[in-house]
mmCIF file of C-alpha atoms in Angstrom:
data_model
loop_
_atom_site.group_PDB
_atom_site.id
_atom_site.type_symbol
_atom_site.label_atom_id
_atom_site.label_comp_id
_atom_site.label_asym_id
_atom_site.label_seq_id
_atom_site.Cartn_x
_atom_site.Cartn_y
_atom_site.Cartn_z
ATOM 1 C CA MET A 1 266.734 7.393 -88.237
ATOM 2 C CA LYS A 2 266.596 11.064 -89.205
ATOM 3 C CA ILE A 3 263.121 12.189 -90.252
ATOM 4 C CA MET A 4 263.027 13.770 -93.706
ATOM 5 C CA ARG A 5 262.731 17.549 -93.846
ATOM 6 C CA HIS A 6 260.325 17.850 -96.782
ATOM 7 C CA PHE A 7 257.221 15.911 -97.760
ATOM 8 C CA HIS A 8 256.413 15.699 -101.470
ATOM 9 C CA PHE A 9 252.675 15.940 -101.907
ATOM 10 C CA GLY A 10 251.713 15.820 -105.577
ATOM 11 C CA ARG A 11 251.607 19.443 -106.770
ATOM 12 C CA PHE A 12 252.844 20.618 -103.358
ATOM 13 C CA ASP A 13 255.836 20.291 -101.034
ATOM 14 C CA PHE A 14 255.591 20.764 -97.283
ATOM 15 C CA ALA A 15 258.422 21.673 -94.928
ATOM 16 C CA LEU A 16 258.463 19.296 -91.970
ATOM 17 C CA ASP A 17 260.991 21.154 -89.833
ATOM 18 C CA GLY A 18 262.931 24.391 -89.883
ATOM 19 C CA GLU A 19 261.671 27.686 -91.282
ATOM 20 C CA GLY A 20 258.121 27.555 -92.595
ATOM 21 C CA ALA A 21 257.298 24.217 -91.007
ATOM 22 C CA LYS A 22 254.018 23.707 -89.202
ATOM 23 C CA THR A 23 251.640 20.932 -88.262
ATOM 24 C CA LEU A 24 249.372 20.206 -91.221
ATOM 25 C CA VAL A 25 245.618 20.007 -90.717
ATOM 26 C CA MET A 26 243.860 17.457 -92.934
ATOM 27 C CA GLY A 27 240.126 18.066 -93.117
ATOM 28 C CA ILE A 28 237.821 15.063 -93.449
ATOM 29 C CA LEU A 29 235.230 15.216 -96.227
ATOM 30 C CA ASN A 30 233.110 12.074 -95.988
ATOM 31 C CA ILE A 31 230.817 11.542 -98.953
ATOM 32 C CA THR A 32 229.117 8.530 -97.406
ATOM 33 C CA PRO A 33 225.652 7.775 -96.023
ATOM 34 C CA ASP A 34 226.995 5.861 -93.010
ATOM 35 C CA SER A 35 230.068 7.630 -91.648
ATOM 36 C CA PHE A 36 230.420 7.030 -87.917
ATOM 37 C CA SER A 37 230.780 10.714 -87.073
ATOM 38 C CA ASP A 38 228.751 12.796 -89.513
ATOM 39 C CA GLY A 39 226.042 10.347 -90.548
ATOM 40 C CA GLY A 40 226.306 11.173 -94.242
ATOM 41 C CA GLN A 41 225.804 14.888 -93.610
ATOM 42 C CA PHE A 42 227.960 15.751 -96.619
ATOM 43 C CA GLN A 43 226.697 13.085 -99.022
ATOM 44 C CA SER A 44 225.177 15.558 -101.485
ATOM 45 C CA LEU A 45 227.845 16.884 -103.852
ATOM 46 C CA ASP A 46 226.694 20.481 -103.473
ATOM 47 C CA ILE A 47 226.753 20.219 -99.690
ATOM 48 C CA ALA A 48 230.140 18.483 -99.786
ATOM 49 C CA LEU A 49 231.620 21.240 -101.933
ATOM 50 C CA SER A 50 230.195 23.873 -99.618
ATOM 51 C CA ARG A 51 231.793 22.078 -96.693
ATOM 52 C CA ALA A 52 235.128 21.929 -98.526
ATOM 53 C CA GLU A 53 234.917 25.665 -99.247
ATOM 54 C CA GLN A 54 234.296 26.273 -95.557
ATOM 55 C CA MET A 55 237.333 24.161 -94.642
ATOM 56 C CA VAL A 56 239.508 26.183 -97.008
ATOM 57 C CA GLY A 57 238.293 29.374 -95.341
ATOM 58 C CA ASP A 58 238.994 27.835 -91.943
ATOM 59 C CA GLY A 59 242.645 27.258 -92.841
ATOM 60 C CA VAL A 60 242.749 23.610 -93.831
ATOM 61 C CA ASP A 61 246.014 22.388 -95.366
ATOM 62 C CA ILE A 62 244.746 19.163 -97.005
ATOM 63 C CA ILE A 63 241.249 17.921 -97.900
ATOM 64 C CA ASP A 64 240.746 14.165 -97.545
ATOM 65 C CA ILE A 65 237.796 12.824 -99.573
ATOM 66 C CA GLY A 66 236.318 9.482 -98.566
ATOM 67 C CA GLY A 67 233.530 7.587 -100.299
ATOM 68 C CA GLU A 68 233.452 4.405 -98.210
ATOM 69 C CA SER A 69 232.872 4.230 -94.481
ATOM 70 C CA SER A 70 235.589 2.426 -92.539
ATOM 71 C CA ARG A 71 233.795 2.496 -89.194
ATOM 72 C CA PRO A 72 233.897 -0.797 -87.273
ATOM 73 C CA GLY A 73 231.520 -3.290 -88.868
ATOM 74 C CA ALA A 74 230.982 -1.249 -92.022
ATOM 75 C CA PRO A 75 230.243 -3.346 -95.133
ATOM 76 C CA SER A 76 232.479 -3.007 -98.165
ATOM 77 C CA LEU A 77 231.338 -0.743 -101.002
ATOM 78 C CA LEU A 78 231.085 -1.661 -104.677
ATOM 79 C CA LEU A 79 233.795 -0.139 -106.839
ATOM 80 C CA GLN A 80 231.426 1.774 -109.087
ATOM 81 C CA ASP A 81 229.575 3.213 -106.109
ATOM 82 C CA GLU A 82 232.816 4.522 -104.625
ATOM 83 C CA LEU A 83 233.890 6.053 -107.923
ATOM 84 C CA ARG A 84 230.474 7.682 -108.308
ATOM 85 C CA ARG A 85 230.830 9.287 -104.896
ATOM 86 C CA VAL A 86 234.420 10.522 -104.889
ATOM 87 C CA MET A 87 235.284 11.420 -108.477
ATOM 88 C CA PRO A 88 232.854 14.357 -108.928
ATOM 89 C CA ALA A 89 234.106 15.887 -105.681
ATOM 90 C CA LEU A 90 237.741 15.400 -106.662
ATOM 91 C CA LEU A 91 237.213 16.954 -110.077
ATOM 92 C CA ALA A 92 235.304 19.880 -108.583
ATOM 93 C CA LEU A 93 237.928 20.551 -105.901
ATOM 94 C CA ARG A 94 241.046 20.067 -108.025
ATOM 95 C CA GLY A 95 241.361 23.809 -108.510
ATOM 96 C CA CYS A 96 240.839 24.888 -104.884
ATOM 97 C CA ALA A 97 244.577 25.528 -104.326
ATOM 98 C CA LYS A 98 244.737 22.924 -101.570
ATOM 99 C CA PRO A 99 246.104 19.384 -101.849
ATOM 100 C CA ILE A 100 243.388 16.783 -102.369
ATOM 101 C CA SER A 101 243.709 13.350 -100.781
ATOM 102 C CA ILE A 102 241.570 10.336 -101.624
ATOM 103 C CA ASP A 103 240.852 7.864 -98.833
ATOM 104 C CA THR A 104 240.656 4.472 -100.573
ATOM 105 C CA TYR A 105 242.122 0.970 -100.551
ATOM 106 C CA LYS A 106 240.923 0.010 -104.044
ATOM 107 C CA PRO A 107 243.601 0.129 -106.782
ATOM 108 C CA GLU A 108 241.016 1.048 -109.408
ATOM 109 C CA VAL A 109 239.952 4.097 -107.406
ATOM 110 C CA MET A 110 243.614 4.999 -106.859
ATOM 111 C CA ARG A 111 244.262 4.948 -110.613
ATOM 112 C CA ALA A 112 241.198 7.025 -111.425
ATOM 113 C CA ALA A 113 241.981 9.541 -108.674
ATOM 114 C CA ILE A 114 245.601 9.930 -109.746
ATOM 115 C CA ALA A 115 244.548 10.402 -113.370
ATOM 116 C CA ALA A 116 242.144 13.121 -112.194
ATOM 117 C CA GLY A 117 244.905 14.915 -110.277
ATOM 118 C CA ALA A 118 244.760 13.678 -106.675
ATOM 119 C CA ASP A 119 247.744 14.803 -104.592
ATOM 120 C CA MET A 120 247.598 11.959 -102.066
ATOM 121 C CA ILE A 121 246.283 8.436 -101.679
ATOM 122 C CA ASN A 122 245.388 7.596 -98.079
ATOM 123 C CA ASP A 123 245.100 3.794 -97.787
ATOM 124 C CA ILE A 124 243.777 2.183 -94.602
ATOM 125 C CA ASN A 125 245.033 -1.155 -95.977
ATOM 126 C CA GLY A 126 248.647 -0.050 -96.326
ATOM 127 C CA PHE A 127 248.771 -0.629 -100.115
ATOM 128 C CA ARG A 128 248.511 -4.382 -99.621
ATOM 129 C CA ALA A 129 245.724 -5.059 -102.127
ATOM 130 C CA PRO A 130 246.854 -6.749 -105.357
ATOM 131 C CA GLY A 131 247.612 -3.972 -107.819
ATOM 132 C CA ALA A 132 247.819 -1.171 -105.249
ATOM 133 C CA LEU A 133 251.569 -0.595 -105.571
ATOM 134 C CA ALA A 134 251.374 -0.693 -109.355
ATOM 135 C CA ALA A 135 248.541 1.838 -109.251
ATOM 136 C CA VAL A 136 250.609 4.455 -107.400
ATOM 137 C CA LEU A 137 254.151 3.612 -108.512
ATOM 138 C CA ASP A 138 254.550 6.001 -111.435
ATOM 139 C CA SER A 139 252.687 8.952 -109.939
ATOM 140 C CA ASP A 140 254.088 11.777 -107.849
ATOM 141 C CA CYS A 141 251.295 11.838 -105.264
ATOM 142 C CA ALA A 142 251.897 11.382 -101.561
ATOM 143 C CA LEU A 143 251.046 8.019 -100.005
ATOM 144 C CA CYS A 144 249.816 7.442 -96.462
ATOM 145 C CA ILE A 145 250.489 3.921 -95.186
ATOM 146 C CA MET A 146 248.167 2.943 -92.343
ATOM 147 C CA HIS A 147 248.218 -0.020 -89.990
ATOM 148 C CA MET A 148 245.003 -1.976 -89.568
ATOM 149 C CA GLN A 149 244.569 -5.318 -87.848
ATOM 150 C CA SER A 150 242.022 -7.443 -89.743
ATOM 151 C CA ALA A 151 239.345 -5.575 -91.776
ATOM 152 C CA PRO A 152 236.670 -2.987 -90.886
ATOM 153 C CA GLN A 153 234.023 -5.691 -90.645
ATOM 154 C CA THR A 154 235.909 -7.567 -87.886
ATOM 155 C CA MET A 155 238.742 -5.340 -86.685
ATOM 156 C CA GLN A 156 237.202 -4.518 -83.302
ATOM 157 C CA VAL A 157 236.432 -8.138 -82.415
ATOM 158 C CA LYS A 158 239.000 -8.759 -79.655
ATOM 159 C CA PRO A 159 242.077 -7.078 -81.195
ATOM 160 C CA THR A 160 245.168 -8.663 -79.652
ATOM 161 C CA TYR A 161 248.881 -7.782 -79.609
ATOM 162 C CA HIS A 162 251.885 -8.917 -77.608
ATOM 163 C CA ASP A 163 253.435 -5.450 -77.998
ATOM 164 C CA VAL A 164 251.219 -3.091 -79.965
ATOM 165 C CA VAL A 165 253.853 -0.409 -80.538
ATOM 166 C CA ARG A 166 256.496 -2.848 -81.763
ATOM 167 C CA GLU A 167 254.051 -4.757 -83.958
ATOM 168 C CA VAL A 168 252.722 -1.581 -85.569
ATOM 169 C CA ILE A 169 256.264 -0.321 -86.213
ATOM 170 C CA ASP A 170 257.276 -3.671 -87.718
ATOM 171 C CA PHE A 171 254.230 -3.698 -89.993
ATOM 172 C CA LEU A 172 254.842 -0.148 -91.182
ATOM 173 C CA ARG A 173 258.551 -0.830 -91.717
ATOM 174 C CA GLU A 174 257.752 -3.831 -93.898
ATOM 175 C CA ARG A 175 255.354 -1.764 -96.002
ATOM 176 C CA VAL A 176 257.819 1.132 -96.318
ATOM 177 C CA ASP A 177 260.630 -1.249 -97.311
ATOM 178 C CA THR A 178 258.406 -2.961 -99.873
ATOM 179 C CA MET A 179 257.309 0.327 -101.388
ATOM 180 C CA THR A 180 260.754 1.895 -101.568
ATOM 181 C CA ALA A 181 262.178 -1.332 -103.002
ATOM 182 C CA ALA A 182 259.539 -1.057 -105.738
ATOM 183 C CA GLY A 183 260.923 2.367 -106.627
ATOM 184 C CA ILE A 184 258.698 4.734 -104.649
ATOM 185 C CA ASP A 185 260.561 7.781 -103.319
ATOM 186 C CA ALA A 186 260.448 7.876 -99.512
ATOM 187 C CA ARG A 187 259.764 11.609 -99.713
ATOM 188 C CA ARG A 188 256.254 10.696 -100.896
ATOM 189 C CA LEU A 189 255.492 8.562 -97.825
ATOM 190 C CA CYS A 190 253.910 9.167 -94.448
ATOM 191 C CA ILE A 191 252.715 6.691 -91.836
ATOM 192 C CA ASP A 192 249.564 6.306 -89.745
ATOM 193 C CA PRO A 193 249.373 3.972 -86.700
ATOM 194 C CA GLY A 194 245.679 3.439 -87.420
ATOM 195 C CA PHE A 195 243.991 4.614 -84.238
ATOM 196 C CA GLY A 196 240.767 2.660 -83.801
ATOM 197 C CA PHE A 197 241.545 0.194 -86.579
ATOM 198 C CA GLY A 198 241.855 -3.099 -84.744
ATOM 199 C CA LYS A 199 242.896 -1.627 -81.383
ATOM 200 C CA THR A 200 241.482 -1.416 -77.893
ATOM 201 C CA VAL A 201 241.396 1.884 -76.001
ATOM 202 C CA GLU A 202 244.618 0.875 -74.236
ATOM 203 C CA HIS A 203 246.299 0.045 -77.542
ATOM 204 C CA ASN A 204 245.291 3.425 -78.977
ATOM 205 C CA TYR A 205 246.746 5.421 -76.108
ATOM 206 C CA ALA A 206 249.941 3.368 -76.102
ATOM 207 C CA LEU A 207 250.375 4.233 -79.774
ATOM 208 C CA LEU A 208 249.559 7.888 -79.152
ATOM 209 C CA ARG A 209 252.279 8.086 -76.494
ATOM 210 C CA ALA A 210 254.721 6.340 -78.831
ATOM 211 C CA GLY A 211 254.175 8.669 -81.793
ATOM 212 C CA ALA A 212 257.658 10.186 -81.713
ATOM 213 C CA GLN A 213 259.234 6.743 -81.432
ATOM 214 C CA ILE A 214 257.249 5.419 -84.402
ATOM 215 C CA SER A 215 258.146 8.411 -86.556
ATOM 216 C CA ALA A 216 261.807 8.373 -85.528
ATOM 217 C CA GLU A 217 262.330 4.644 -86.116
ATOM 218 C CA LEU A 218 260.853 4.847 -89.604
ATOM 219 C CA GLY A 219 262.212 8.272 -90.496
ATOM 220 C CA LEU A 220 258.861 9.385 -91.894
ATOM 221 C CA PRO A 221 256.211 11.956 -90.934
ATOM 222 C CA LEU A 222 253.365 10.618 -88.823
ATOM 223 C CA LEU A 223 249.713 11.280 -89.568
ATOM 224 C CA ALA A 224 247.324 10.993 -86.605
ATOM 225 C CA GLY A 225 243.603 10.466 -87.116
ATOM 226 C CA LEU A 226 241.969 10.706 -83.691
ATOM 227 C CA SER A 227 239.052 13.032 -84.313
ATOM 228 C CA ARG A 228 235.805 12.028 -82.540
ATOM 229 C CA LYS A 229 236.917 8.399 -82.180
ATOM 230 C CA SER A 230 235.757 5.964 -79.527
ATOM 231 C CA MET A 231 239.062 6.256 -77.665
ATOM 232 C CA ILE A 232 237.988 9.835 -76.877
ATOM 233 C CA GLY A 233 234.497 8.765 -75.894
ATOM 234 C CA ALA A 234 235.946 6.083 -73.617
ATOM 235 C CA VAL A 235 237.859 8.712 -71.623
ATOM 236 C CA THR A 236 235.309 11.534 -71.646
ATOM 237 C CA GLY A 237 232.059 9.580 -71.647
ATOM 238 C CA ARG A 238 230.815 11.836 -74.459
ATOM 239 C CA PRO A 239 228.855 10.695 -77.547
ATOM 240 C CA VAL A 240 230.289 11.317 -81.007
ATOM 241 C CA ASP A 241 228.644 14.717 -81.472
ATOM 242 C CA GLN A 242 230.052 16.013 -78.163
ATOM 243 C CA ARG A 243 233.730 15.129 -78.608
ATOM 244 C CA LEU A 244 235.093 18.454 -79.850
ATOM 245 C CA ALA A 245 237.070 19.274 -76.701
ATOM 246 C CA GLY A 246 238.416 15.741 -76.489
ATOM 247 C CA SER A 247 239.342 15.773 -80.177
ATOM 248 C CA LEU A 248 241.252 19.035 -79.791
ATOM 249 C CA ALA A 249 243.114 17.629 -76.806
ATOM 250 C CA ALA A 250 243.917 14.485 -78.778
ATOM 251 C CA ALA A 251 245.231 16.519 -81.720
ATOM 252 C CA LEU A 252 247.510 18.548 -79.458
ATOM 253 C CA ALA A 253 248.681 15.386 -77.693
ATOM 254 C CA ALA A 254 249.472 13.826 -81.067
ATOM 255 C CA VAL A 255 251.537 16.870 -82.046
ATOM 256 C CA ALA A 256 253.332 16.793 -78.698
ATOM 257 C CA HIS A 257 254.188 13.164 -79.451
ATOM 258 C CA GLY A 258 255.549 13.854 -82.910
ATOM 259 C CA ALA A 259 252.650 13.975 -85.392
ATOM 260 C CA LYS A 260 253.212 16.212 -88.414
ATOM 261 C CA ILE A 261 249.667 15.853 -89.814
ATOM 262 C CA VAL A 262 246.394 15.669 -87.889
ATOM 263 C CA ARG A 263 243.277 14.405 -89.663
ATOM 264 C CA VAL A 264 240.201 16.120 -88.215
ATOM 265 C CA HIS A 265 236.520 16.914 -88.649
ATOM 266 C CA ASP A 266 236.630 20.274 -86.840
ATOM 267 C CA VAL A 267 239.049 22.290 -88.942
ATOM 268 C CA ALA A 268 238.596 25.839 -87.631
ATOM 269 C CA GLU A 269 238.852 24.801 -83.999
ATOM 270 C CA THR A 270 241.906 22.627 -84.638
ATOM 271 C CA VAL A 271 243.667 25.340 -86.630
ATOM 272 C CA ASP A 272 243.103 27.809 -83.781
ATOM 273 C CA ALA A 273 244.266 25.340 -81.135
ATOM 274 C CA LEU A 274 247.446 24.637 -83.089
ATOM 275 C CA LYS A 275 248.160 28.336 -83.604
ATOM 276 C CA VAL A 276 248.099 28.875 -79.844
ATOM 277 C CA TRP A 277 250.100 25.696 -79.250
ATOM 278 C CA GLN A 278 252.777 26.692 -81.745
ATOM 279 C CA ALA A 279 252.962 30.265 -80.416
ATOM 280 C CA ALA A 280 253.845 28.823 -77.034
ATOM 281 C CA TYR A 281 256.821 26.809 -78.330
#
């Protein structure tokens, strides 16, 4: 299937190939006390906004705001607590001239974020929650559909597949078909294999190698979120705070295997790495 050439992203449109196209860098802005990688470093609104301003200066293309940790074993967060965390940041950043994504699986948060002007909803649950499709149907924001086996509380307890690549593709195809049948324009959609979400290290690297296949079979841009994850630590032996080099290598590998968007913590370094990468091709 031919991959679409443009990605509609709320107030923005991105070229995916041809003149003006480039790999998009999505910067992670966790407003949580228990994120696996930054330990709640950006929980304070003022600090979070300062971090977002730094990302803009570093060349970020998209800012992804998350209020609930999805690390393995993380407990679920009350709706009102999530709204209290993400909405002030969204409202403050709406005018920063960069697309704003909200990382949530709760339909109520989706509705509030869209009403406040979010350009993307990034759902680790693939818009499967009751009411999720209805929440996003009549908006024009982009939608990222991610694969996750089980739930964050249990997803890393012996994840099992017969064929991880085929099963992830089949899951994503079902979600894409359901969403387009409901009336959602495919130009609003991208897909995420869900690295680290119910996968072993071997599963993660099989999916990384299959990125171009996944994107081609579904005809949609692929988003890769590999930054600082345990699959990098498993190969390098480095703890979370020492995985910059591995994360940059993973981002470049994802692009080599077809990713159009990379979701990262280290924006400046990733932007520089991609500039050199793209100059060489």
